[in-house]
Amino acid sequence: MERIAVIDFETTGITPSSYCRATEIAVVILERGQIVDRYQSLMNAGVRVPGFIEQLTGISNAMLRSAPPAERVMNEVNEFVGTTPLMAHNAAFDQKFWDYELGLIRRTRLQKFACSLLLARRLMPTAPNHKLGTLNAFAQLPHTGKAHRAMADAEMAANLTAHLAQQLRGTHGLRELSHELLCTLQKVPAAKINEHLKKHRGF
């Protein structure tokens, strides 16, 4: 499988706006099932972190006061990622913030997001639930650090992505995997995933 950039944001809320912004971003580059590069930074967008978010993430207003401006971080991380295909766990969330923050520096996303949450729902149906931490524990993947910090979550999502790719090869017999195929599989109804995978077996 080609290089994939696995991304995770920490934010001050759920929906990006002038009052709800990213506070931290991490990107892990996954290549042939191995992590080969990383980017991580806090980012100061000039918004206040609510108390419950600080308790959840450990990212405080004091930490952000000394963090680099969000514009600088997004320029750096956009250069770091380039046109590498994107992946996130619950990608709908991270995609919203990626697009919003890129828009503020007058940049536009050029590549699709694949979603390890949607893929896991189809390929790991016996997991207790499909939260990132639960899936990593269920698959006995390495512990990467404190949850709800961007690098720990990005590494967990990267390890999960590698595990899902191995399942597609080992359990389902797919020889060739691509980011485009992952984007296709995540849209297939869970009840029809095995039937759909049979069509790709051996290709």
Tab-separated table of C-alpha atoms in Angstrom:
chain	number	residue	atom	x	y	z
A	1	MET	CA	0.000	0.000	0.000
A	2	GLU	CA	1.255	3.491	-0.823
A	3	ARG	CA	2.225	6.082	1.771
A	4	ILE	CA	-0.665	7.280	3.921
A	5	ALA	CA	-0.709	10.294	6.243
A	6	VAL	CA	-2.638	9.448	9.409
A	7	ILE	CA	-3.872	12.630	11.049
A	8	ASP	CA	-5.353	13.607	14.414
A	9	PHE	CA	-6.545	16.960	15.760
A	10	GLU	CA	-7.247	18.069	19.297
A	11	THR	CA	-9.714	20.952	19.319
A	12	THR	CA	-11.782	23.224	21.555
A	13	GLY	CA	-15.069	21.700	20.350
A	14	ILE	CA	-16.837	19.654	17.718
A	15	THR	CA	-17.571	22.045	14.836
A	16	PRO	CA	-14.886	24.395	13.490
A	17	SER	CA	-15.668	28.127	13.617
A	18	SER	CA	-14.044	31.348	14.753
A	19	TYR	CA	-14.839	30.222	18.320
A	20	CYS	CA	-13.930	26.546	17.882
A	21	ARG	CA	-10.445	25.842	16.611
A	22	ALA	CA	-7.697	23.240	16.609
A	23	THR	CA	-5.265	23.222	19.531
A	24	GLU	CA	-2.920	20.412	18.433
A	25	ILE	CA	-2.210	18.376	15.329
A	26	ALA	CA	-0.179	15.255	14.701
A	27	VAL	CA	0.525	13.404	11.480
A	28	VAL	CA	2.086	9.960	11.207
A	29	ILE	CA	3.349	8.735	7.834
A	30	LEU	CA	2.609	5.051	7.329
A	31	GLU	CA	4.460	3.132	4.635
A	32	ARG	CA	4.282	-0.642	4.079
A	33	GLY	CA	2.711	-1.013	7.505
A	34	GLN	CA	5.492	0.882	9.299
A	35	ILE	CA	5.608	4.398	10.761
A	36	VAL	CA	8.376	6.203	8.883
A	37	ASP	CA	7.889	9.872	9.814
A	38	ARG	CA	5.984	12.129	12.230
A	39	TYR	CA	4.874	15.726	12.706
A	40	GLN	CA	3.338	17.149	15.876
A	41	SER	CA	2.678	20.630	17.229
A	42	LEU	CA	0.423	22.552	19.559
A	43	MET	CA	-1.170	25.487	17.763
A	44	ASN	CA	-2.341	28.828	19.114
A	45	ALA	CA	-5.478	29.958	17.309
A	46	GLY	CA	-6.294	32.670	19.812
A	47	VAL	CA	-9.326	30.914	21.297
A	48	ARG	CA	-9.935	29.844	24.868
A	49	VAL	CA	-9.855	26.167	25.849
A	50	PRO	CA	-12.986	25.265	27.875
A	51	GLY	CA	-12.351	23.632	31.233
A	52	PHE	CA	-13.843	20.251	30.296
A	53	ILE	CA	-11.686	20.107	27.143
A	54	GLU	CA	-8.579	20.899	29.208
A	55	GLN	CA	-9.494	18.033	31.556
A	56	LEU	CA	-10.026	15.689	28.597
A	57	THR	CA	-6.861	16.522	26.646
A	58	GLY	CA	-4.516	18.027	29.219
A	59	ILE	CA	-3.957	20.969	26.849
A	60	SER	CA	-4.259	24.203	28.838
A	61	ASN	CA	-4.616	27.838	27.885
A	62	ALA	CA	-1.183	28.432	29.399
A	63	MET	CA	0.352	25.806	27.092
A	64	LEU	CA	-1.222	27.431	24.045
A	65	ARG	CA	-0.005	30.919	24.923
A	66	SER	CA	3.545	29.798	24.126
A	67	ALA	CA	2.549	27.610	21.155
A	68	PRO	CA	3.266	28.675	17.556
A	69	PRO	CA	0.449	30.440	15.671
A	70	ALA	CA	-2.070	28.146	13.999
A	71	GLU	CA	-1.292	29.679	10.598
A	72	ARG	CA	2.386	28.753	10.860
A	73	VAL	CA	1.595	25.212	12.020
A	74	MET	CA	-0.891	24.621	9.209
A	75	ASN	CA	1.570	25.878	6.609
A	76	GLU	CA	4.209	23.518	8.016
A	77	VAL	CA	1.939	20.482	8.241
A	78	ASN	CA	0.480	21.133	4.790
A	79	GLU	CA	4.003	21.061	3.367
A	80	PHE	CA	4.786	17.938	5.415
A	81	VAL	CA	1.747	16.052	4.090
A	82	GLY	CA	1.823	17.364	0.525
A	83	THR	CA	-0.430	15.200	-1.662
A	84	THR	CA	-0.098	12.046	0.467
A	85	PRO	CA	-3.508	10.327	0.878
A	86	LEU	CA	-5.117	10.996	4.263
A	87	MET	CA	-6.523	8.728	6.973
A	88	ALA	CA	-8.072	9.435	10.373
A	89	HIS	CA	-10.182	7.643	12.966
A	90	ASN	CA	-13.638	9.195	12.662
A	91	ALA	CA	-12.331	11.067	9.645
A	92	ALA	CA	-15.464	13.202	9.295
A	93	PHE	CA	-14.324	15.105	12.395
A	94	ASP	CA	-10.676	15.589	11.415
A	95	GLN	CA	-11.569	16.379	7.809
A	96	LYS	CA	-13.762	19.291	8.951
A	97	PHE	CA	-10.907	20.834	10.938
A	98	TRP	CA	-8.276	20.091	8.266
A	99	ASP	CA	-10.394	21.826	5.626
A	100	TYR	CA	-11.304	24.747	7.904
A	101	GLU	CA	-7.766	25.410	9.094
A	102	LEU	CA	-6.380	25.043	5.560
A	103	GLY	CA	-9.010	27.477	4.330
A	104	LEU	CA	-7.778	30.120	6.759
A	105	ILE	CA	-4.346	29.997	5.083
A	106	ARG	CA	-5.978	29.926	1.633
A	107	ARG	CA	-5.156	26.328	0.912
A	108	THR	CA	-7.438	23.548	-0.344
A	109	ARG	CA	-7.265	19.820	0.365
A	110	LEU	CA	-6.400	17.869	-2.772
A	111	GLN	CA	-6.776	14.290	-1.517
A	112	LYS	CA	-9.456	12.081	0.004
A	113	PHE	CA	-9.741	10.967	3.624
A	114	ALA	CA	-10.101	7.288	4.452
A	115	CYS	CA	-11.631	6.465	7.840
A	116	SER	CA	-10.291	3.727	10.112
A	117	LEU	CA	-13.494	3.893	12.199
A	118	LEU	CA	-15.718	3.059	9.217
A	119	LEU	CA	-13.297	0.362	8.060
A	120	ALA	CA	-13.118	-1.202	11.525
A	121	ARG	CA	-16.903	-1.397	11.719
A	122	ARG	CA	-16.776	-3.567	8.610
A	123	LEU	CA	-13.611	-5.569	9.264
A	124	MET	CA	-13.718	-5.920	13.086
A	125	PRO	CA	-17.421	-6.552	13.767
A	126	THR	CA	-16.754	-8.531	16.968
A	127	ALA	CA	-14.966	-5.665	18.755
A	128	PRO	CA	-16.820	-4.455	21.891
A	129	ASN	CA	-17.131	-1.020	20.291
A	130	HIS	CA	-15.242	0.920	17.666
A	131	LYS	CA	-13.586	3.594	19.761
A	132	LEU	CA	-9.913	3.928	18.899
A	133	GLY	CA	-8.595	2.809	22.288
A	134	THR	CA	-10.972	-0.156	22.446
A	135	LEU	CA	-9.978	-1.347	18.973
A	136	ASN	CA	-6.275	-1.103	19.756
A	137	ALA	CA	-6.725	-3.084	22.972
A	138	PHE	CA	-8.956	-5.634	21.218
A	139	ALA	CA	-6.347	-6.158	18.479
A	140	GLN	CA	-3.512	-6.173	21.081
A	141	LEU	CA	-1.714	-3.306	19.369
A	142	PRO	CA	1.004	-1.258	21.127
A	143	HIS	CA	0.055	1.345	23.733
A	144	THR	CA	1.094	4.715	22.327
A	145	GLY	CA	0.561	7.086	25.257
A	146	LYS	CA	-2.143	9.318	26.718
A	147	ALA	CA	-5.406	9.229	24.780
A	148	HIS	CA	-6.758	12.553	23.516
A	149	ARG	CA	-3.316	13.850	22.687
A	150	ALA	CA	-2.745	14.158	18.969
A	151	MET	CA	0.425	12.097	18.543
A	152	ALA	CA	-0.743	9.206	20.735
A	153	ASP	CA	-4.050	9.047	18.864
A	154	ALA	CA	-2.416	9.398	15.431
A	155	GLU	CA	-0.018	6.547	16.239
A	156	MET	CA	-2.910	4.411	17.501
A	157	ALA	CA	-4.834	5.100	14.297
A	158	ALA	CA	-1.743	4.279	12.216
A	159	ASN	CA	-1.244	0.974	14.037
A	160	LEU	CA	-4.931	0.184	13.564
A	161	THR	CA	-4.690	1.008	9.857
A	162	ALA	CA	-1.728	-1.368	9.489
A	163	HIS	CA	-3.728	-4.052	11.332
A	164	LEU	CA	-6.734	-3.578	9.041
A	165	ALA	CA	-4.470	-3.798	5.988
A	166	GLN	CA	-3.035	-7.058	7.326
A	167	GLN	CA	-6.557	-8.390	7.827
A	168	LEU	CA	-7.443	-7.543	4.239
A	169	ARG	CA	-4.387	-9.449	3.039
A	170	GLY	CA	-4.379	-12.373	5.454
A	171	THR	CA	-8.050	-12.989	6.207
A	172	HIS	CA	-9.598	-11.792	2.974
A	173	GLY	CA	-6.807	-12.675	0.546
A	174	LEU	CA	-6.350	-9.299	-1.121
A	175	ARG	CA	-2.975	-9.021	-2.834
A	176	GLU	CA	-2.993	-5.335	-3.662
A	177	LEU	CA	-4.257	-2.609	-1.371
A	178	SER	CA	-4.645	1.060	-2.122
A	179	HIS	CA	-5.981	4.126	-0.361
A	180	GLU	CA	-8.645	4.317	-3.061
A	181	LEU	CA	-9.782	0.778	-2.200
A	182	LEU	CA	-10.027	1.701	1.506
A	183	CYS	CA	-12.172	4.709	0.583
A	184	THR	CA	-14.429	2.382	-1.422
A	185	LEU	CA	-14.692	-0.305	1.277
A	186	GLN	CA	-15.696	2.149	3.999
A	187	LYS	CA	-18.859	2.964	2.003
A	188	VAL	CA	-19.921	-0.665	1.536
A	189	PRO	CA	-22.740	-1.749	3.888
A	190	ALA	CA	-21.291	-3.935	6.655
A	191	ALA	CA	-23.603	-6.817	5.757
A	192	LYS	CA	-22.222	-6.884	2.215
A	193	ILE	CA	-18.512	-6.393	2.942
A	194	ASN	CA	-17.488	-10.060	2.512
A	195	GLU	CA	-19.355	-10.295	-0.782
A	196	HIS	CA	-17.688	-7.088	-1.962
A	197	LEU	CA	-14.206	-8.262	-0.917
A	198	LYS	CA	-14.600	-11.459	-2.951
A	199	LYS	CA	-14.682	-9.319	-6.082
A	200	HIS	CA	-11.275	-7.838	-5.217
A	201	ARG	CA	-9.619	-11.084	-4.107
A	202	GLY	CA	-6.568	-11.932	-6.151
A	203	PHE	CA	-6.259	-8.475	-7.719
